[in-house]
């Protein structure tokens, strides 16, 4: 065997390989299953003390085997498709047991990227020659891009309406310092298209924006997008069985017509600034994190940031030390979870291995789907026999609380005051957990940063007043106070059958069958709709892809049965709501009384999914016409 010039850096790169997935990736690429030494299987424990739970000696053994596999690959090239049995054997080595592999096999194949199982297998012209089906997709962010892609594949006429001046949605709008994805990026990406060889484990906003733009171009979506155009309202026209969609943009006001409307506006697109007394009297600049004002020079300013959710906690470490003084107003703390790779770049060597070993990133993704998604659900599940006094919901959840508290304690030596203020009194996973590599406590320990453990109740010309009556002098206020999550499609009126408005139908309690369809609103579909948000288990892209897959199946039914419209039956929605409520009640976010953007004013969990990824996969795998009113087309 001769050593090619490129071989040495690759062998060297094994020092930084992903220890959990390098052997499965090489076994799949070479077909050499003997690489899968049963004594070197990784641990799926959340905070394993060593990488992948392997000892140093085991790690060296993994690298030695990987060197063998890599040489085989470089000598002979990849083997091509594996048999189902071999694939399952490799999965079984990586994942807990054969039962899991058998149950999840199809889902895993898709996530691995071995086949794009969600490409529609039909198209409008093929199923109904001569018929056209038009769709307006509202929003050109992560959901809008995949929706347009799939609908185009299914032969629909697609127009994407985007209010912003660029594609990208949340990753276009949120430009605040420190903005990055809090989910592992090898998971937070589409299952289809060219895999991105990410330079960061949790990419900053600009990289994500570039990724979504690239996919939009690669899938041919961009020519179908109308930028800088706002949807002003949607009205169902009974006579034509079409949606009339009001648009405001460079062509002035117009009404577009479409057979189908898909909302891809997300849950977190409408910034919420609390309506506090005196808010308009403040003398300095004030803005929301999602509308960051880059014109304002913060250096030398006394800056106040209101809120301690995910957004605020990304901003705080960036501002600390760059402004004259930073005051953080915390009404209630967020749980922080250790994430050491949070701000780290992916080592060049690892990226080189990803470029060289076919589908190595797919195997990492599969591992993350298991370890960071389904594997974590148990931490949030309520044990009815366990009394955690409102602080935890099960023994496991209590153990998790202890780990998170111990980590925080280690970051805050000699500061019991900060430890008290930063330790939530509600169970971990009752709200979104914030990944941290120590930067957040380090920022709050600085002399020029103050954590005020009080809510803001009023604004004055020179600062804010907290609920203990104290006035805080500020030059700039940053509102990190979240979004109008309950108000999907805000502020556009949506009028369905018989003049029914979506606002009135929901009355503050959004609900949709499968999170996708609302009775009385024919051919209107939601992505990232009610009860499809996830707290711990996974990436929202996964849900969106499944929703779009289901929507294309529903549309296939519509076209194949020569129907004009379909809409969820009220009784189907009722059953669905009972189901999601029952599942959420068994999870930390539903059982805890703590308020969050996951809940409506009444306390009902309107945003979250309370079951496994697999459950939603199974539910959305088929379109069940018995849950839907399907209206035939009237003959022309
Ligand atoms: P959020 O979680 O709703 O947090 C809003 C914060 O504002 C809370 O701490 C809230 O306090 C506080 N607040 C509201 N009114 C206040 C007042 N008058 N005085 C003091 N504090 C006040 O919003 P967010 O941080 O923007 O995050 C929303 C969601 O966006 C996250 O859960 C996550 O899903 C997503 N997100 C993701 C990323 C990412 O992936 N990179 C980044 C940011 C956000 P209370 O808790 O007491 O209500």
XYZ file of C-alpha atoms and ligand atoms in Angstrom:
684
model
C 0.000 0.000 0.000
C 1.369 3.406 -0.891
C 0.672 6.418 1.234
C -0.835 9.162 -0.891
C 0.077 12.732 0.045
C -3.469 13.255 1.343
C -3.486 10.267 3.599
C -1.276 11.668 6.372
C -3.541 14.627 7.277
C -6.533 12.296 7.266
C -4.893 9.824 9.608
C -3.824 12.746 11.781
C -7.412 14.000 11.752
C -8.503 10.839 13.560
C -7.189 12.546 16.718
C -10.212 14.854 16.509
C -12.721 12.402 15.018
C -16.169 11.964 16.513
C -15.515 8.948 18.695
C -19.127 7.827 18.796
C -19.756 7.740 15.066
C -16.435 7.247 13.287
C -16.635 3.440 13.355
C -20.262 3.189 12.156
C -19.488 5.698 9.415
C -16.463 3.707 8.266
C -18.249 0.374 8.616
C -21.056 1.718 6.400
C -18.608 3.174 3.874
C -16.398 0.085 3.612
C -18.859 -2.689 4.460
C -16.340 -3.962 7.036
C -18.583 -4.656 10.018
C -15.666 -6.107 11.961
C -14.754 -2.500 12.764
C -17.671 -2.509 15.185
C -15.933 -3.804 18.276
C -18.689 -4.457 20.837
C -16.465 -3.228 23.685
C -16.166 0.243 22.108
C -19.826 1.248 21.869
C -20.456 4.875 22.904
C -22.593 5.893 25.866
C -25.735 7.920 25.277
C -25.569 9.392 28.797
C -26.201 13.119 28.544
C -23.172 14.229 30.541
C -20.797 11.309 30.088
C -17.566 12.207 31.901
C -15.358 11.348 28.937
C -16.026 11.749 25.224
C -18.770 9.315 24.192
C -18.298 7.714 27.645
C -15.106 5.987 26.481
C -11.921 5.674 28.536
C -8.678 7.052 27.098
C -7.600 3.531 26.291
C -10.885 2.792 24.499
C -10.590 6.071 22.598
C -7.172 4.981 21.306
C -8.638 1.624 20.276
C -11.397 3.423 18.361
C -8.791 5.526 16.571
C -6.689 2.457 15.728
C -9.706 0.682 14.235
C -10.727 3.858 12.442
C -7.243 4.064 10.938
C -7.722 0.567 9.557
C -11.137 1.473 8.156
C -9.923 4.737 6.697
C -7.054 3.012 4.918
C -9.497 0.454 3.510
C -11.710 3.247 2.270
C -8.837 5.134 0.692
C -7.485 1.950 -0.916
C -10.696 0.509 -2.277
C -13.236 3.347 -2.269
C -16.751 3.192 -0.810
C -18.786 0.012 -1.284
C -22.114 1.548 -2.291
C -25.476 0.524 -0.864
C -25.624 -1.712 2.197
C -28.216 -4.414 2.732
C -30.971 -3.604 5.224
C -29.547 -6.216 7.588
C -26.050 -4.700 7.527
C -27.437 -1.224 8.000
C -29.504 -2.394 10.976
C -26.434 -4.111 12.441
C -24.462 -0.880 12.285
C -27.348 1.067 13.817
C -27.633 -1.538 16.588
C -23.965 -1.019 17.487
C -24.508 2.737 17.829
C -27.953 2.779 19.416
C -29.259 1.177 22.606
C -30.819 -2.010 21.229
C -32.380 -3.778 18.260
C -35.882 -2.858 19.438
C -35.118 0.836 19.006
C -33.549 0.228 15.609
C -36.495 -1.800 14.326
C -39.011 0.738 15.611
C -37.185 3.728 14.166
C -35.628 2.129 11.098
C -37.399 4.178 8.384
C -37.012 7.399 10.307
C -33.310 6.672 10.802
C -32.806 5.874 7.112
C -34.287 9.233 6.273
C -32.263 11.131 8.864
C -29.119 9.374 7.686
C -29.833 10.848 4.296
C -29.662 7.490 2.523
C -32.866 8.266 0.702
C -35.073 11.335 0.509
C -38.260 9.519 1.477
C -40.226 12.758 1.519
C -39.928 13.627 -2.147
C -43.546 13.512 -3.349
C -44.096 10.426 -5.498
C -46.869 12.151 -7.426
C -47.449 15.447 -9.174
C -50.531 17.470 -10.044
C -50.127 17.137 -13.826
C -49.537 13.393 -13.558
C -52.530 12.727 -11.280
C -54.964 15.232 -12.789
C -53.865 16.183 -16.306
C -55.068 19.642 -17.170
C -55.599 20.708 -13.581
C -53.438 23.342 -11.926
C -53.159 23.826 -8.193
C -51.794 27.092 -6.879
C -50.321 27.734 -3.451
C -49.318 30.836 -1.568
C -46.704 30.152 1.057
C -46.459 32.881 3.687
C -42.863 33.354 4.795
C -39.507 32.469 3.244
C -37.727 31.264 6.353
C -36.724 27.729 7.245
C -40.319 26.393 6.896
C -41.215 28.386 3.796
C -38.180 27.106 1.917
C -38.931 23.413 2.493
C -42.649 23.945 1.888
C -42.049 25.643 -1.446
C -39.504 22.982 -2.375
C -41.901 20.082 -1.766
C -44.907 21.796 -3.368
C -42.830 22.572 -6.445
C -41.760 18.934 -6.564
C -45.456 18.012 -6.473
C -46.110 20.227 -9.476
C -48.017 23.040 -7.769
C -47.752 26.652 -8.863
C -46.046 28.261 -5.897
C -45.631 31.858 -4.773
C -43.813 32.568 -1.539
C -44.647 35.897 0.053
C -41.944 37.282 2.312
C -42.290 40.551 4.237
C -38.535 40.945 4.669
C -36.100 42.035 1.989
C -34.290 38.688 2.035
C -34.932 34.993 2.446
C -34.089 33.577 5.885
C -36.910 34.350 8.345
C -35.746 34.234 11.929
C -32.105 34.006 10.815
C -32.527 37.169 8.782
C -34.390 39.095 11.472
C -32.373 38.185 14.553
C -29.006 39.890 14.190
C -28.320 40.582 17.855
C -24.788 39.981 19.113
C -24.306 36.356 20.150
C -27.201 35.036 18.044
C -26.532 31.400 17.180
C -28.521 28.194 17.041
C -28.922 26.520 20.407
C -29.415 23.069 18.845
C -26.470 21.081 17.448
C -26.122 22.228 13.845
C -25.565 18.778 12.395
C -29.144 18.190 13.539
C -30.495 21.675 12.897
C -30.359 21.386 9.124
C -32.572 19.856 6.471
C -32.525 16.116 5.971
C -32.356 16.672 2.192
C -30.018 18.540 -0.108
C -26.273 18.869 0.099
C -25.181 18.449 3.695
C -23.451 21.490 5.126
C -20.001 20.795 6.517
C -20.535 23.281 9.345
C -17.598 25.266 10.683
C -19.260 25.629 14.109
C -21.118 23.143 16.277
C -23.733 25.847 16.912
C -23.476 28.207 13.979
C -23.749 31.936 14.327
C -26.649 33.675 12.626
C -24.703 34.715 9.501
C -23.728 31.086 8.728
C -27.311 29.924 9.177
C -28.598 32.661 6.931
C -26.053 31.675 4.281
C -27.133 28.023 4.612
C -30.845 28.735 4.166
C -30.139 30.994 1.198
C -27.983 28.317 -0.356
C -30.696 25.655 0.025
C -33.321 28.013 -1.388
C -31.110 28.467 -4.439
C -30.195 24.795 -4.719
C -33.873 23.762 -4.642
C -34.932 26.409 -7.116
C -37.168 28.156 -4.595
C -35.755 31.672 -4.926
C -37.433 32.548 -8.263
C -40.803 31.864 -6.617
C -40.245 34.282 -3.717
C -41.693 37.775 -3.646
C -39.643 39.759 -1.164
C -40.632 42.915 0.716
C -44.287 42.000 0.377
C -46.641 41.681 3.323
C -49.739 39.540 3.472
C -52.443 41.845 4.784
C -55.126 39.191 5.152
C -56.590 35.958 3.769
C -60.252 35.380 2.982
C -61.830 32.124 1.816
C -64.046 32.636 -1.209
C -66.861 30.067 -1.062
C -67.854 30.537 -4.675
C -64.465 29.878 -6.215
C -63.185 27.663 -3.379
C -60.007 29.697 -3.291
C -58.175 31.970 -0.908
C -58.032 35.671 -1.645
C -54.794 36.916 -0.227
C -54.227 40.635 0.292
C -50.689 41.773 -0.486
C -48.884 45.033 0.159
C -45.552 45.554 -1.537
C -43.709 47.325 -4.299
C -46.716 46.881 -6.581
C -48.953 48.592 -4.012
C -52.035 46.784 -2.710
C -53.286 43.780 -4.655
C -55.306 40.644 -4.104
C -53.744 37.363 -5.140
C -55.760 34.177 -5.504
C -54.628 30.690 -4.531
C -56.172 27.254 -4.063
C -54.006 26.588 -1.052
C -52.358 28.753 1.616
C -49.556 27.481 3.811
C -48.511 29.556 6.798
C -44.767 29.402 7.347
C -44.521 32.387 9.670
C -43.264 30.409 12.665
C -44.201 30.836 16.293
C -41.606 33.445 17.191
C -41.792 36.118 14.513
C -43.658 38.892 16.232
C -41.594 40.626 18.935
C -43.343 41.388 22.208
C -42.429 44.488 24.198
C -44.456 44.691 27.407
C -46.961 47.485 27.476
C -45.549 49.199 30.574
C -46.495 52.616 31.922
C -44.156 55.308 30.612
C -42.703 53.125 27.860
C -42.918 55.957 25.333
C -41.278 58.487 27.653
C -37.813 56.923 27.720
C -35.235 59.475 26.553
C -32.690 57.073 25.035
C -32.802 54.372 22.409
C -34.801 51.229 23.118
C -35.300 48.183 20.912
C -36.187 44.491 20.917
C -33.499 41.810 20.455
C -35.207 40.650 17.240
C -35.068 44.219 15.868
C -31.527 45.052 16.953
C -30.627 48.652 16.206
C -27.065 48.473 14.925
C -26.958 52.271 14.615
C -26.847 52.660 18.382
C -23.321 52.818 19.772
C -23.504 50.933 23.038
C -19.919 51.477 24.103
C -19.811 53.929 26.974
C -23.557 53.481 27.619
C -25.395 52.210 30.665
C -27.399 49.444 29.067
C -30.338 47.588 30.583
C -31.479 44.255 29.172
C -34.907 43.074 30.221
C -35.447 39.306 30.343
C -33.353 36.206 30.892
C -34.701 33.811 28.254
C -32.725 32.280 25.385
C -32.291 35.573 23.509
C -31.106 37.624 26.491
C -28.697 34.946 27.622
C -27.045 34.921 24.198
C -26.667 38.704 24.206
C -25.398 39.183 27.774
C -21.923 37.591 27.401
C -21.384 39.615 24.214
C -22.301 42.969 25.761
C -20.545 42.440 29.093
C -17.298 44.402 29.044
C -18.145 46.277 25.863
C -20.572 48.753 27.455
C -20.019 51.115 30.401
C -22.399 49.120 32.556
C -24.881 46.341 31.926
C -27.931 45.782 34.111
C -29.810 42.527 33.580
C -33.413 42.446 34.742
C -34.428 38.920 35.609
C -38.002 38.177 36.601
C -37.348 34.451 36.712
C -34.169 32.582 35.777
C -33.669 30.011 33.025
C -31.979 26.693 33.613
C -28.523 26.582 32.059
C -27.171 23.321 30.649
C -23.466 22.684 30.129
C -22.557 22.756 26.434
C -18.815 22.963 26.054
C -18.839 23.015 22.245
C -21.392 25.836 22.228
C -19.022 28.489 20.859
C -16.422 26.138 19.449
C -15.438 25.712 15.838
C -15.566 22.239 14.378
C -11.877 21.199 14.134
C -10.494 21.352 10.594
C -9.494 17.687 10.865
C -13.041 16.630 11.644
C -14.349 18.634 8.710
C -11.773 16.912 6.518
C -13.021 13.517 7.691
C -16.607 14.611 6.995
C -15.545 15.564 3.466
C -13.778 12.248 2.926
C -15.911 9.547 4.555
C -19.205 9.223 2.697
C -22.097 10.189 4.926
C -20.027 10.559 8.115
C -22.180 13.611 8.895
C -25.296 11.484 8.443
C -24.072 9.103 11.131
C -23.358 11.994 13.472
C -26.848 13.292 12.768
C -28.376 9.906 13.556
C -26.484 9.794 16.850
C -27.757 13.276 17.724
C -31.322 12.298 16.808
C -31.071 9.549 19.355
C -28.868 11.014 22.057
C -30.004 14.659 22.028
C -33.629 14.062 21.094
C -35.473 10.859 21.870
C -32.927 9.858 24.491
C -33.599 12.996 26.534
C -37.380 12.769 26.725
C -37.224 10.604 29.849
C -35.702 13.538 31.748
C -38.880 15.546 31.217
C -41.449 12.793 31.868
C -43.572 13.161 34.977
C -43.582 10.347 37.512
C -46.970 10.601 39.238
C -45.646 8.727 42.262
C -42.797 11.198 42.769
C -43.202 14.275 44.958
C -40.682 16.890 43.845
C -42.419 19.750 45.665
C -42.867 21.641 42.395
C -39.077 21.679 41.840
C -38.775 18.456 39.875
C -41.121 15.928 38.270
C -39.306 12.612 38.691
C -36.224 11.124 40.247
C -34.410 11.516 36.935
C -35.545 15.100 36.607
C -34.409 15.760 40.191
C -31.017 14.213 39.336
C -30.834 16.499 36.323
C -31.645 19.476 38.580
C -28.805 18.464 40.891
C -26.313 18.238 38.015
C -27.338 21.613 36.593
C -27.200 23.231 40.034
C -23.770 21.742 40.782
C -22.398 23.073 37.484
C -23.773 26.543 38.225
C -22.344 26.410 41.742
C -18.917 25.566 40.326
C -19.094 28.616 38.059
C -20.072 30.951 40.910
C -17.644 30.297 43.778
C -18.262 32.536 46.774
C -21.385 34.093 45.249
C -24.343 32.437 46.953
C -26.401 35.526 46.092
C -25.929 34.980 42.342
C -26.394 31.234 42.703
C -29.729 31.837 44.443
C -30.860 34.349 41.845
C -29.870 32.141 38.925
C -31.353 28.876 40.199
C -34.924 28.366 38.985
C -37.517 27.159 41.468
C -39.321 25.203 38.734
C -38.317 21.826 37.269
C -35.675 21.645 34.558
C -37.361 21.349 31.140
C -40.523 23.121 32.291
C -39.151 25.877 30.037
C -36.490 25.957 27.365
C -33.052 25.167 28.711
C -30.232 27.471 27.672
C -26.909 25.926 26.623
C -23.898 27.513 28.290
C -20.153 27.055 28.206
C -19.608 29.154 31.347
C -19.846 32.501 29.525
C -23.161 33.479 31.114
C -22.080 33.144 34.769
C -18.697 34.669 33.869
C -20.464 37.728 32.444
C -22.708 38.090 35.486
C -19.708 37.893 37.821
C -18.155 41.025 36.296
C -18.055 44.237 38.352
C -19.600 46.188 35.488
C -22.591 43.845 35.223
C -25.473 43.740 37.714
C -28.186 41.094 37.898
C -31.377 42.562 39.309
C -33.707 39.782 40.386
C -36.869 41.799 39.767
C -39.269 42.365 36.920
C -39.563 45.750 35.238
C -42.884 47.428 35.969
C -42.490 50.904 34.506
C -40.297 53.026 32.283
C -39.271 56.637 32.967
C -37.444 59.191 30.807
C -34.164 58.113 32.430
C -34.526 54.406 33.077
C -36.805 51.717 34.439
C -38.553 50.935 37.708
C -38.559 47.397 39.094
C -41.284 45.706 41.105
C -39.539 46.586 44.404
C -39.962 50.289 43.550
C -36.286 50.895 42.700
C -35.383 53.201 39.829
C -32.462 52.148 37.613
C -30.761 54.831 35.513
C -30.128 53.677 31.942
C -29.017 55.148 28.630
C -30.334 52.286 26.469
C -33.020 49.626 27.048
C -32.931 46.287 25.234
C -36.124 44.302 25.408
C -35.356 40.575 25.371
C -38.960 39.931 26.275
C -39.924 37.281 23.750
C -42.631 37.043 21.139
C -46.411 36.954 20.644
C -46.163 33.187 20.319
C -49.899 32.587 20.749
C -50.838 34.851 17.863
C -50.043 32.806 14.786
C -50.357 34.892 11.640
C -50.530 38.134 13.666
C -51.482 40.747 12.592
C -53.190 39.552 9.398
C -56.901 38.718 9.604
C -57.758 35.240 8.330
C -61.405 34.717 7.411
C -62.591 31.181 6.740
C -65.947 29.605 5.914
C -69.023 31.702 6.705
C -66.986 34.748 7.717
C -65.384 32.896 10.627
C -62.113 34.523 11.711
C -59.170 32.569 13.005
C -58.819 34.978 15.927
C -62.404 34.402 17.035
C -62.146 30.656 16.470
C -59.105 30.350 18.670
C -59.972 33.062 21.174
C -56.469 32.968 22.625
C -56.246 29.152 22.574
C -54.635 28.158 19.263
C -55.254 24.565 18.231
C -54.949 22.759 14.920
C -55.460 19.143 13.937
C -51.956 17.615 13.794
C -50.809 21.203 14.375
C -51.625 21.749 10.709
C -55.359 22.252 9.971
C -58.192 24.189 11.598
C -61.882 23.278 11.015
C -63.657 25.942 8.993
C -60.462 26.986 7.203
C -60.310 24.838 4.062
C -56.990 24.366 2.296
C -55.185 26.402 4.960
C -52.185 24.611 6.414
C -49.758 25.521 9.160
C -46.160 24.580 9.539
C -44.731 25.038 13.059
C -48.356 25.420 14.126
C -49.932 24.879 17.548
C -48.474 22.016 19.604
C -45.575 21.276 17.295
C -42.804 23.028 19.190
C -40.273 20.926 21.032
C -38.695 21.718 24.369
C -35.889 19.231 24.466
C -36.155 16.510 21.893
C -34.758 17.803 18.682
C -34.815 20.362 15.954
C -37.893 22.170 14.699
C -36.751 21.446 11.155
C -37.646 17.797 11.755
C -41.255 18.731 12.581
C -41.577 21.130 9.688
C -40.374 18.510 7.234
C -42.958 16.027 8.531
C -45.745 18.614 8.373
C -44.873 19.462 4.788
C -44.722 15.781 3.928
C -48.222 15.341 5.362
C -49.491 18.452 3.534
C -48.298 17.032 0.211
C -50.111 13.770 1.032
C -53.292 15.683 1.841
C -52.990 17.589 -1.432
C -52.463 14.347 -3.300
C -55.791 13.166 -1.883
C -57.406 16.443 -2.922
C -56.177 16.127 -6.496
C -56.725 12.373 -6.793
C -60.354 12.657 -5.635
C -61.035 15.694 -7.826
C -61.871 17.728 -4.746
C -61.768 21.491 -4.390
C -60.975 21.641 -0.709
C -60.367 19.720 2.454
C -60.640 20.785 6.054
C -60.339 19.097 9.434
C -63.511 17.820 11.054
C -64.247 19.510 14.419
C -64.422 16.096 16.136
C -60.980 15.203 14.770
C -59.589 18.387 16.280
C -61.328 17.665 19.589
C -59.712 14.221 19.758
C -56.395 15.735 18.821
C -56.578 18.396 21.532
C -57.455 15.745 24.120
C -54.435 13.756 22.994
C -51.928 16.635 23.017
C -53.242 17.914 26.349
C -52.919 14.464 27.919
C -49.376 14.004 26.607
C -48.255 17.482 27.629
C -49.692 16.973 31.123
C -47.201 14.145 31.551
C -44.227 16.332 30.714
C -42.374 18.842 32.892
C -43.593 21.803 30.817
C -47.228 20.778 31.206
C -47.133 19.587 34.815
C -45.300 22.600 36.205
C -47.355 25.680 36.972
C -44.548 27.960 35.806
C -45.640 30.262 32.980
C -43.796 30.348 29.684
C -44.415 31.220 26.069
C -45.503 27.598 25.684
C -48.792 28.386 27.423
C -51.842 30.493 26.703
C -53.104 32.956 29.306
C -55.287 30.168 30.727
C -52.198 28.009 31.330
C -52.918 25.452 28.593
C -49.836 24.292 26.678
C -50.676 25.482 23.179
C -47.232 25.352 21.634
C -45.542 22.099 22.558
C -45.453 18.550 21.396
C -45.578 16.184 24.388
C -44.560 12.954 22.721
C -41.623 11.391 20.920
C -40.299 12.288 17.482
C -41.340 8.846 16.351
C -44.941 9.437 17.438
C -45.235 12.514 15.227
C -43.512 10.660 12.405
C -46.041 7.825 12.655
C -49.015 10.178 12.907
C -48.048 12.250 9.873
C -46.993 9.295 7.736
C -50.420 9.042 6.125
C -53.352 11.296 5.386
C -56.531 9.917 6.928
C -59.498 11.200 4.887
C -61.981 10.160 7.580
C -60.752 13.075 9.735
C -61.435 15.529 6.908
C -64.356 17.070 5.067
C -63.457 16.714 1.409
C -65.545 18.896 -0.885
C -65.856 17.803 -4.534
C -65.124 20.254 -7.310
C -68.184 21.664 -8.978
C -68.248 20.815 -12.683
C -67.160 23.768 -14.807
P -38.721 34.246 26.176
O -38.167 32.916 26.398
O -40.184 34.400 26.073
O -38.134 35.179 27.315
C -38.661 36.436 27.588
C -38.000 36.951 28.848
O -38.484 38.248 29.122
C -38.318 36.075 30.071
O -37.154 35.975 30.846
C -39.384 36.933 30.777
O -39.475 36.728 32.156
C -38.827 38.295 30.490
N -39.745 39.388 30.736
C -40.911 39.693 30.108
N -41.447 40.804 30.643
C -40.603 41.210 31.618
C -40.605 42.276 32.523
N -41.593 43.189 32.553
N -39.583 42.386 33.403
C -38.570 41.491 33.390
N -38.523 40.460 32.566
C -39.528 40.326 31.686
O -38.117 34.918 24.832
P -36.724 34.652 24.114
O -35.614 34.713 25.067
O -36.677 35.557 22.942
O -36.840 33.163 23.621
C -38.022 32.667 22.993
C -37.730 31.346 22.316
O -37.032 31.614 21.119
C -36.843 30.407 23.088
O -37.515 29.666 24.037
C -36.302 29.544 21.963
O -37.234 28.555 21.623
C -36.194 30.532 20.829
N -34.832 31.064 20.733
C -33.908 30.270 20.130
C -32.647 30.745 19.999
C -31.651 29.918 19.293
O -31.791 28.798 18.926
N -30.549 30.480 19.016
C -32.263 31.979 20.495
C -33.225 32.759 21.096
C -34.509 32.302 21.201
P -40.402 35.524 32.756
O -39.604 34.311 32.448
O -40.520 35.801 34.182
O -41.688 35.584 32.013
